[in-house]
Coordinates of C-alpha atoms in Angstrom, one line a residue:
D1 CA 50.1 -3.7 54.8
S2 CA 52.3 -6.0 56.9
A3 CA 54.1 -7.2 53.8
M4 CA 55.6 -3.7 53.6
I5 CA 56.0 -2.8 57.3
N6 CA 55.2 -5.3 59.9
A7 CA 52.9 -3.4 62.3
T8 CA 49.5 -4.1 63.8
I9 CA 48.2 -0.9 62.2
S10 CA 50.0 0.4 59.1
S11 CA 48.9 3.4 57.1
Y12 CA 50.1 5.0 53.9
Y13 CA 49.0 8.5 52.7
S14 CA 45.9 8.1 54.9
E15 CA 44.0 9.9 57.6
V16 CA 44.0 7.7 60.6
E17 CA 42.7 8.1 64.2
V18 CA 43.6 5.5 66.7
N19 CA 41.7 6.1 70.0
N20 CA 41.2 4.1 73.2
C21 CA 42.9 0.9 71.9
K22 CA 45.0 -1.7 73.7
F23 CA 48.0 -3.3 72.0
I24 CA 49.1 -6.6 73.5
N25 CA 51.8 -8.9 72.2
N26 CA 52.6 -6.9 69.1
D27 CA 56.1 -6.6 67.6
R28 CA 55.3 -3.2 66.2
S29 CA 52.0 -1.5 67.0
I30 CA 51.5 1.5 64.7
Y31 CA 53.3 2.6 61.6
G32 CA 52.4 5.7 59.5
Y33 CA 53.9 6.9 56.3
Y34 CA 52.7 10.4 55.1
G35 CA 49.1 11.3 55.7
D36 CA 47.6 12.4 59.1
V37 CA 48.0 10.0 62.0
S38 CA 46.5 10.7 65.4
V39 CA 47.0 8.3 68.3
S40 CA 45.3 9.0 71.7
S41 CA 44.3 7.4 74.9
C42 CA 45.8 4.0 74.0
I43 CA 47.7 1.5 76.2
F44 CA 50.7 -0.3 74.8
F45 CA 51.8 -3.3 76.8
E46 CA 55.3 -4.8 76.9
S47 CA 56.6 -5.5 73.4
A48 CA 59.8 -6.2 71.5
G49 CA 59.2 -3.6 68.8
E50 CA 58.5 0.1 68.5
K51 CA 55.2 1.1 69.8
V52 CA 54.7 4.0 67.4
N53 CA 56.8 4.9 64.3
L54 CA 55.6 7.8 62.2
Q55 CA 57.4 9.0 59.1
Y56 CA 56.7 12.2 57.1
S57 CA 53.1 12.2 58.5
N58 CA 51.3 15.0 60.3
S59 CA 51.6 13.2 63.6
S60 CA 50.3 13.3 67.2
V61 CA 50.6 10.9 70.1
E62 CA 48.7 12.0 73.2
D63 CA 47.5 10.7 76.6
C64 CA 48.9 7.2 76.0
I65 CA 50.5 4.7 78.4
L66 CA 53.5 2.8 77.0
H67 CA 54.9 -0.1 78.9
Y68 CA 58.4 -1.5 78.5
T69 CA 59.9 -1.7 75.1
Y70 CA 62.5 -4.5 74.5
G71 CA 65.4 -4.6 72.1
D72 CA 66.9 -2.0 69.9
N73 CA 63.6 -0.2 69.5
D74 CA 62.4 3.2 70.6
A75 CA 59.0 3.6 72.3
I76 CA 57.9 6.5 70.0
D77 CA 60.0 7.3 66.9
Y78 CA 59.3 10.3 64.6
D79 CA 61.2 10.5 61.3
G80 CA 60.9 13.5 59.0
V81 CA 57.8 14.8 60.8
F82 CA 56.9 18.5 60.6
D83 CA 54.7 20.2 63.2
G84 CA 54.2 17.0 65.2
V85 CA 53.1 16.6 68.8
I86 CA 53.9 14.0 71.5
R87 CA 52.0 15.1 74.6
N88 CA 50.9 13.9 78.1
N89 CA 52.1 10.3 77.7
I90 CA 53.6 8.0 80.3
L91 CA 56.5 5.8 79.2
Y92 CA 57.6 3.0 81.5
G93 CA 61.1 2.3 80.2
G94 CA 62.9 0.4 77.5
E95 CA 66.2 -0.9 76.1
D96 CA 66.7 2.0 73.7
D97 CA 65.1 5.5 73.6
G98 CA 61.8 6.8 74.9
L99 CA 61.2 9.5 72.4
D100 CA 63.4 9.5 69.2
I101 CA 63.2 12.5 66.9
G102 CA 65.2 12.1 63.7
R103 CA 65.5 11.8 59.9
I104 CA 64.3 9.6 57.1
D105 CA 66.2 9.8 53.8
A106 CA 67.2 13.5 53.7
T107 CA 64.2 14.9 55.7
S108 CA 64.7 15.7 59.4
C109 CA 62.0 16.5 61.9
N110 CA 61.1 20.2 62.3
N111 CA 59.0 22.0 64.8
V112 CA 57.9 19.1 67.0
L113 CA 56.4 19.6 70.4
L114 CA 57.3 17.2 73.2
E115 CA 55.2 18.3 76.2
G116 CA 53.9 17.0 79.5
N117 CA 55.4 13.5 79.1
T118 CA 56.6 11.3 82.0
I119 CA 59.5 9.2 81.0
Y120 CA 61.1 6.5 83.2
N121 CA 64.0 4.2 83.0
F122 CA 65.4 4.0 79.5
V123 CA 68.7 2.2 78.9
D124 CA 69.8 4.8 76.3
K125 CA 68.0 8.2 76.2
G126 CA 64.8 9.4 77.6
V127 CA 64.6 12.0 74.7
S128 CA 66.9 11.8 71.7
I129 CA 67.0 14.6 69.2
G130 CA 69.2 13.9 66.2
E131 CA 70.0 13.8 62.5
G132 CA 69.6 17.5 61.9
S133 CA 66.2 17.9 63.5
Q134 CA 65.3 21.6 64.0
D135 CA 63.3 23.6 66.5
I136 CA 62.3 20.8 68.8
N137 CA 60.4 22.1 71.8
I138 CA 60.8 20.0 74.9
S139 CA 58.6 21.4 77.6
Y140 CA 57.0 20.3 81.0
N141 CA 58.3 16.8 80.8
T142 CA 59.6 14.6 83.7
I143 CA 62.5 12.3 82.8
T144 CA 64.1 10.0 85.3
T145 CA 66.6 7.1 85.7
S146 CA 67.8 6.9 82.1
R147 CA 71.3 6.9 80.8
M148 CA 70.8 10.3 79.2
G149 CA 67.8 12.4 80.1
I150 CA 68.0 14.5 76.9
A151 CA 70.4 14.2 74.1
V152 CA 70.7 16.8 71.3
K153 CA 73.2 15.8 68.5
D154 CA 74.3 16.0 64.9
S155 CA 73.3 19.6 64.0
S156 CA 70.0 19.4 65.8
T157 CA 68.5 22.3 67.8
A158 CA 66.2 22.1 70.8
I159 CA 64.5 24.5 73.3
V160 CA 64.3 22.8 76.7
D161 CA 61.9 24.6 79.0
H162 CA 60.2 23.8 82.4
N163 CA 61.4 20.2 82.6
T164 CA 62.3 18.1 85.6
L165 CA 65.2 15.6 85.2
Y166 CA 66.0 13.2 88.0
E167 CA 68.7 10.6 88.6
N168 CA 69.8 10.2 85.0
T169 CA 73.4 9.2 84.4
F170 CA 73.8 12.3 82.2
G171 CA 71.3 15.1 82.6
I172 CA 71.4 16.9 79.2
S173 CA 74.1 16.2 76.6
C174 CA 74.9 18.0 73.3
Y175 CA 77.4 16.3 71.1
E176 CA 78.4 15.1 67.6
K177 CA 77.5 11.4 67.4
N178 CA 78.4 10.9 63.7
Y179 CA 81.7 12.4 62.5
G180 CA 81.2 15.4 60.3
D181 CA 77.5 15.9 61.2
G182 CA 78.2 18.7 63.7
G183 CA 77.1 19.0 67.3
G184 CA 73.9 19.8 69.0
I185 CA 72.5 23.2 70.2
A186 CA 70.2 23.4 73.2
S187 CA 68.7 26.5 74.9
I188 CA 67.6 25.5 78.4
N189 CA 65.4 27.5 80.7
N190 CA 63.4 27.0 83.9
T191 CA 64.6 23.4 84.2
I192 CA 65.5 21.2 87.2
I193 CA 68.4 18.7 86.7
S194 CA 68.6 16.8 89.9
Q195 CA 70.9 14.0 91.2
S196 CA 72.6 13.3 87.9
I197 CA 75.1 10.5 88.4
I198 CA 78.0 11.5 86.1
S199 CA 77.2 15.0 84.7
T200 CA 74.4 17.6 84.9
I201 CA 75.0 19.1 81.5
D202 CA 77.8 18.5 79.0
A203 CA 78.7 19.7 75.5
D204 CA 81.6 18.6 73.3
N205 CA 83.6 21.2 71.3
T206 CA 81.2 21.0 68.3
S207 CA 78.1 21.8 70.4
E208 CA 76.5 24.7 72.4
I209 CA 74.4 24.8 75.6
D210 CA 72.9 28.0 76.9
I211 CA 71.2 27.4 80.3
R212 CA 69.4 30.1 82.3
Y213 CA 67.1 30.2 85.4
S214 CA 67.7 26.5 86.1
L215 CA 68.6 24.4 89.1
S216 CA 71.1 21.7 89.9
D217 CA 71.7 20.1 93.2
I218 CA 75.1 18.9 92.1
V219 CA 76.9 21.8 90.5
L220 CA 76.4 25.5 90.0
M221 CA 75.9 25.8 86.2
S222 CA 77.3 28.7 84.4
G223 CA 74.6 31.0 83.0
E224 CA 72.1 33.7 84.1
Q225 CA 70.5 33.2 87.5
N226 CA 71.1 29.4 87.8
I227 CA 70.8 27.9 91.3
I228 CA 72.6 25.1 93.2
D229 CA 70.2 23.8 95.9
N230 CA 67.9 21.0 96.9
P231 CA 64.8 21.3 94.6
M232 CA 62.6 19.9 97.5
F233 CA 60.3 17.5 95.7
V234 CA 57.3 16.3 97.5
N235 CA 58.5 12.7 97.4
E236 CA 60.9 11.7 94.7
E237 CA 61.0 8.1 96.0
E238 CA 57.4 7.8 95.0
N239 CA 58.0 9.7 91.7
N240 CA 56.1 12.7 93.0
F241 CA 58.2 15.6 91.6
N242 CA 55.8 18.3 92.5
L243 CA 57.5 21.0 94.6
K244 CA 57.1 21.7 98.3
D245 CA 55.9 25.2 99.2
E246 CA 59.3 26.0 100.6
S247 CA 61.2 24.9 97.4
P248 CA 63.8 27.3 96.1
C249 CA 62.3 26.7 92.6
I250 CA 59.1 28.5 93.5
N251 CA 58.9 31.9 91.8
S252 CA 62.5 31.6 90.7
G253 CA 62.1 31.1 86.9
D254 CA 62.6 33.6 84.1
P255 CA 60.7 36.7 85.0
L256 CA 60.1 37.4 81.3
Y257 CA 58.1 34.2 81.0
L258 CA 54.3 34.1 81.2
L259 CA 53.2 34.6 84.8
D260 CA 51.7 31.8 86.8
Y261 CA 47.9 31.6 87.3
D262 CA 48.3 33.5 90.7
G263 CA 50.2 36.3 89.1
S264 CA 53.6 35.2 90.4
I265 CA 56.8 34.6 88.6
T266 CA 57.0 31.2 86.9
D267 CA 58.6 28.3 88.8
I268 CA 61.6 26.3 87.8
G269 CA 60.7 22.8 86.8

């Protein structure tokens, strides 16, 4: 109902599947309020509104391509979502955040999986976790050339595992954005943070970062078995962040993590 929320597809307390669609010249493409909303294998062309905004609903966005998002709008925005998934999408930049995980009314997101996404060139944050969101799992994503790669703030908690961050102004930041809301807490493991322009990781005095078995090529990060070295990507100039065979990240991850398919210790990144 565009009289309530101006979107190309709006759903309320409904079960909706949106598959193999193209969205062209839409201010806002998909809005969901409660219900079950699944979006897959869609292409969202350049637009001035949020591509996907899902609130309270059982939500998933998978295997989509999202082109540039203009204005003060996130590409994908989850509010008050429990057990949601955002997986295997490619996001080609925008003037706000790529993935925004937050709150509506008094309900924050909980147990949301962000996995296997490729996120380029966001003016604000590649991934923003805020407003008290809890147990957000950020895994196997590649996040590049954004102001902040990952931000965790305002009493939110995140597990950051097997990600690759490249040439962001700030790699991973935990902080209190809104006074009195508390800082962010991030547990980081098996992650590459490469060529950060200002800082690799940073936390204010209200926040906590625990980082282990991770690599920076700028600074040796405090924490168990972290590495300072060149990660040796195949070709970062062509956005190929696979690792060369001689990379120091190979077999250098947490030995307690699930072994790789060949029986070796997991890689960093």
